[in-house]
């Protein structure tokens, strides 16, 4: 296998950009957790916009580097696929935040904190994996992938509990629709983290 360390030095740039992207995704999930913990009547979306702007900037830098770099440390498709997977995380998180800000009193009393904490945990796994991508060590990556899978299993369990509450008539019809929609978005955000983890793990498998 061609040694990754021998490819000019451009590799460090791609690794750094992907890590910045994963860090922006984590920042977005932490902002979401703070949002649902505060339960403010008029929540600010500035943190989410900043995270998305940062993610857009990194994505653009990755595209520029791919155009300007003849030899890349990883396969171009892998860099692009991982970059896109990371980009989708804060995008999904911002979607939740925007709807949460519009919902107002309608969702007061609904506890999104446990699910939001799981999302933060998932994003932390993503950042850890991307940060260690350069080392291309299979066993630590597998352990992190398994950790993300455990988070997914627990998130699925919480989703079943939610359905139980919805079917039991805990909420009025409008609330039922809204709560279900919010939980679906949170589930999708965790799925986005899973996608990034899968791509990262596959890159390591390919290069180890």
Short mmCIF file of C-alpha atoms in Angstrom, two decimals:
data_model
loop_
_atom_site.label_atom_id
_atom_site.label_comp_id
_atom_site.label_asym_id
_atom_site.label_seq_id
_atom_site.Cartn_x
_atom_site.Cartn_y
_atom_site.Cartn_z
CA UNK A 1 0.00 0.00 0.00
CA UNK A 2 1.29 3.46 -0.83
CA UNK A 3 2.26 5.15 2.42
CA UNK A 4 -0.06 8.00 3.37
CA UNK A 5 2.82 9.80 5.02
CA UNK A 6 4.66 10.13 1.70
CA UNK A 7 1.98 12.18 -0.02
CA UNK A 8 3.49 15.65 0.07
CA UNK A 9 1.81 17.21 3.09
CA UNK A 10 -1.55 17.98 1.59
CA UNK A 11 -2.96 15.20 3.71
CA UNK A 12 -2.63 17.22 6.86
CA UNK A 13 -4.78 19.92 5.30
CA UNK A 14 -7.59 17.52 4.44
CA UNK A 15 -7.49 15.88 7.85
CA UNK A 16 -7.64 19.31 9.51
CA UNK A 17 -10.57 20.42 7.38
CA UNK A 18 -12.55 17.26 8.08
CA UNK A 19 -11.83 17.64 11.77
CA UNK A 20 -13.03 21.26 11.68
CA UNK A 21 -16.21 20.08 10.00
CA UNK A 22 -16.83 17.45 12.68
CA UNK A 23 -16.15 20.03 15.40
CA UNK A 24 -18.72 22.40 13.86
CA UNK A 25 -21.25 19.56 13.86
CA UNK A 26 -20.57 18.92 17.55
CA UNK A 27 -20.96 22.63 18.34
CA UNK A 28 -24.38 22.57 16.66
CA UNK A 29 -25.54 19.60 18.74
CA UNK A 30 -24.35 21.25 21.95
CA UNK A 31 -26.24 24.41 21.01
CA UNK A 32 -29.36 22.29 20.51
CA UNK A 33 -28.96 20.71 23.93
CA UNK A 34 -28.62 24.14 25.52
CA UNK A 35 -31.70 25.27 23.60
CA UNK A 36 -33.98 22.52 24.90
CA UNK A 37 -32.56 22.81 28.41
CA UNK A 38 -33.31 26.54 28.59
CA UNK A 39 -36.85 26.23 27.19
CA UNK A 40 -36.85 29.95 26.39
CA UNK A 41 -39.97 31.55 24.92
CA UNK A 42 -37.95 33.27 22.20
CA UNK A 43 -34.82 31.16 21.70
CA UNK A 44 -31.89 32.55 19.75
CA UNK A 45 -30.80 30.73 16.61
CA UNK A 46 -27.52 32.60 16.26
CA UNK A 47 -25.37 29.70 17.49
CA UNK A 48 -26.92 27.41 14.92
CA UNK A 49 -26.37 29.88 12.11
CA UNK A 50 -22.74 30.30 13.14
CA UNK A 51 -22.24 26.53 13.16
CA UNK A 52 -23.84 26.19 9.73
CA UNK A 53 -21.81 29.09 8.32
CA UNK A 54 -18.66 27.47 9.66
CA UNK A 55 -19.69 24.14 8.12
CA UNK A 56 -20.38 25.78 4.76
CA UNK A 57 -16.98 27.46 4.80
CA UNK A 58 -15.19 24.21 5.56
CA UNK A 59 -17.15 22.37 2.86
CA UNK A 60 -16.16 25.02 0.34
CA UNK A 61 -12.51 24.76 1.40
CA UNK A 62 -12.61 20.99 0.94
CA UNK A 63 -14.05 21.39 -2.56
CA UNK A 64 -11.38 23.96 -3.41
CA UNK A 65 -8.58 21.76 -2.12
CA UNK A 66 -9.89 18.81 -4.12
CA UNK A 67 -9.81 20.90 -7.29
CA UNK A 68 -6.34 22.31 -6.63
CA UNK A 69 -4.64 19.17 -5.33
CA UNK A 70 -3.31 16.65 -7.83
CA UNK A 71 -2.59 13.88 -5.30
CA UNK A 72 -4.78 13.49 -2.22
CA UNK A 73 -4.01 11.67 1.01
CA UNK A 74 -7.29 9.75 0.72
CA UNK A 75 -9.36 8.86 -2.30
CA UNK A 76 -11.18 11.92 -3.57
CA UNK A 77 -14.56 10.20 -3.37
CA UNK A 78 -13.91 9.31 0.27
CA UNK A 79 -13.00 12.88 1.19
CA UNK A 80 -16.05 14.24 -0.59
CA UNK A 81 -18.41 11.61 0.87
CA UNK A 82 -17.19 12.18 4.43
CA UNK A 83 -17.34 15.95 3.99
CA UNK A 84 -20.93 15.71 2.78
CA UNK A 85 -21.90 13.41 5.65
CA UNK A 86 -20.47 15.85 8.20
CA UNK A 87 -22.17 18.79 6.49
CA UNK A 88 -25.61 17.19 6.93
CA UNK A 89 -25.37 16.99 10.73
CA UNK A 90 -25.63 20.72 11.59
CA UNK A 91 -28.06 21.16 8.70
CA UNK A 92 -30.46 18.72 10.37
CA UNK A 93 -29.84 20.23 13.81
CA UNK A 94 -30.66 23.71 12.54
CA UNK A 95 -33.92 22.40 11.10
CA UNK A 96 -34.94 21.25 14.59
CA UNK A 97 -33.92 24.59 16.13
CA UNK A 98 -35.90 26.63 13.60
CA UNK A 99 -39.08 24.64 14.19
CA UNK A 100 -38.53 24.64 17.94
CA UNK A 101 -38.35 28.44 17.89
CA UNK A 102 -41.64 28.60 15.99
CA UNK A 103 -43.45 26.08 18.18
CA UNK A 104 -43.40 28.27 21.29
CA UNK A 105 -45.83 27.30 24.02
CA UNK A 106 -47.10 24.33 22.05
CA UNK A 107 -44.19 22.11 23.06
CA UNK A 108 -43.56 23.46 26.55
CA UNK A 109 -43.53 20.54 28.96
CA UNK A 110 -42.09 18.17 26.36
CA UNK A 111 -38.68 16.93 27.49
CA UNK A 112 -36.28 16.69 24.55
CA UNK A 113 -33.19 16.77 26.78
CA UNK A 114 -32.48 12.99 26.96
CA UNK A 115 -32.61 12.66 23.18
CA UNK A 116 -30.55 15.83 22.70
CA UNK A 117 -27.87 14.47 25.06
CA UNK A 118 -27.70 11.31 22.95
CA UNK A 119 -27.21 13.45 19.86
CA UNK A 120 -24.31 15.26 21.54
CA UNK A 121 -22.81 11.89 22.49
CA UNK A 122 -23.14 10.73 18.88
CA UNK A 123 -21.48 13.90 17.55
CA UNK A 124 -18.65 13.46 20.05
CA UNK A 125 -18.04 9.98 18.64
CA UNK A 126 -17.97 11.45 15.13
CA UNK A 127 -15.40 14.07 16.10
CA UNK A 128 -13.27 11.49 17.90
CA UNK A 129 -13.25 9.20 14.88
CA UNK A 130 -12.46 11.96 12.41
CA UNK A 131 -9.72 13.30 14.71
CA UNK A 132 -8.10 9.86 14.78
CA UNK A 133 -8.60 9.18 11.08
CA UNK A 134 -5.01 10.05 10.23
CA UNK A 135 -3.72 7.19 12.38
CA UNK A 136 -5.72 4.60 10.41
CA UNK A 137 -5.92 2.29 13.43
CA UNK A 138 -8.72 -0.22 13.02
CA UNK A 139 -9.39 -1.37 16.59
CA UNK A 140 -10.00 2.08 18.16
CA UNK A 141 -12.24 2.97 15.22
CA UNK A 142 -14.26 -0.22 15.65
CA UNK A 143 -14.71 0.54 19.34
CA UNK A 144 -16.00 4.03 18.52
CA UNK A 145 -18.30 2.64 15.83
CA UNK A 146 -19.70 0.17 18.36
CA UNK A 147 -20.23 3.02 20.81
CA UNK A 148 -22.27 4.91 18.24
CA UNK A 149 -24.31 1.79 17.58
CA UNK A 150 -25.10 1.54 21.31
CA UNK A 151 -26.32 5.16 21.25
CA UNK A 152 -28.56 4.31 18.30
CA UNK A 153 -30.06 1.34 20.14
CA UNK A 154 -30.89 3.51 23.15
CA UNK A 155 -32.34 6.20 20.88
CA UNK A 156 -34.58 3.58 19.27
CA UNK A 157 -35.76 2.54 22.72
CA UNK A 158 -36.68 6.13 23.54
CA UNK A 159 -38.55 6.37 20.25
CA UNK A 160 -40.67 3.36 21.24
CA UNK A 161 -41.43 5.03 24.56
CA UNK A 162 -42.53 8.13 22.67
CA UNK A 163 -44.91 6.11 20.49
CA UNK A 164 -46.35 4.58 23.63
CA UNK A 165 -47.04 8.05 25.03
CA UNK A 166 -48.53 9.27 21.76
CA UNK A 167 -50.85 6.28 21.43
CA UNK A 168 -51.89 6.64 25.07
CA UNK A 169 -53.21 10.15 24.32
CA UNK A 170 -50.73 12.05 26.45
CA UNK A 171 -50.82 15.04 24.07
CA UNK A 172 -53.58 16.85 22.21
CA UNK A 173 -53.79 16.23 18.43
CA UNK A 174 -51.65 19.21 17.41
CA UNK A 175 -49.04 18.45 20.06
CA UNK A 176 -48.99 14.81 18.98
CA UNK A 177 -48.10 15.82 15.44
CA UNK A 178 -45.46 18.32 16.57
CA UNK A 179 -43.79 16.08 19.15
CA UNK A 180 -43.59 13.24 16.64
CA UNK A 181 -42.06 15.61 14.07
CA UNK A 182 -39.43 16.89 16.52
CA UNK A 183 -38.42 13.39 17.57
CA UNK A 184 -38.18 12.32 13.93
CA UNK A 185 -35.76 15.18 13.26
CA UNK A 186 -33.64 14.24 16.28
CA UNK A 187 -33.61 10.64 15.11
CA UNK A 188 -32.52 11.78 11.66
CA UNK A 189 -29.71 13.85 13.21
CA UNK A 190 -28.42 10.77 15.01
CA UNK A 191 -28.70 8.88 11.71
CA UNK A 192 -26.56 11.60 10.12
CA UNK A 193 -23.92 10.98 12.77
CA UNK A 194 -24.14 7.28 12.03
CA UNK A 195 -23.58 7.94 8.32
CA UNK A 196 -20.43 9.92 9.09
CA UNK A 197 -19.18 7.14 11.37
CA UNK A 198 -19.82 4.48 8.71
CA UNK A 199 -17.94 6.47 6.07
CA UNK A 200 -15.01 7.07 8.42
CA UNK A 201 -14.83 3.41 9.39
CA UNK A 202 -14.94 2.33 5.77
CA UNK A 203 -12.05 4.66 4.95
CA UNK A 204 -9.99 3.08 7.72
CA UNK A 205 -10.87 -0.43 6.53
CA UNK A 206 -9.80 0.51 3.03
CA UNK A 207 -6.48 2.01 4.10
CA UNK A 208 -5.44 -0.16 7.04
#
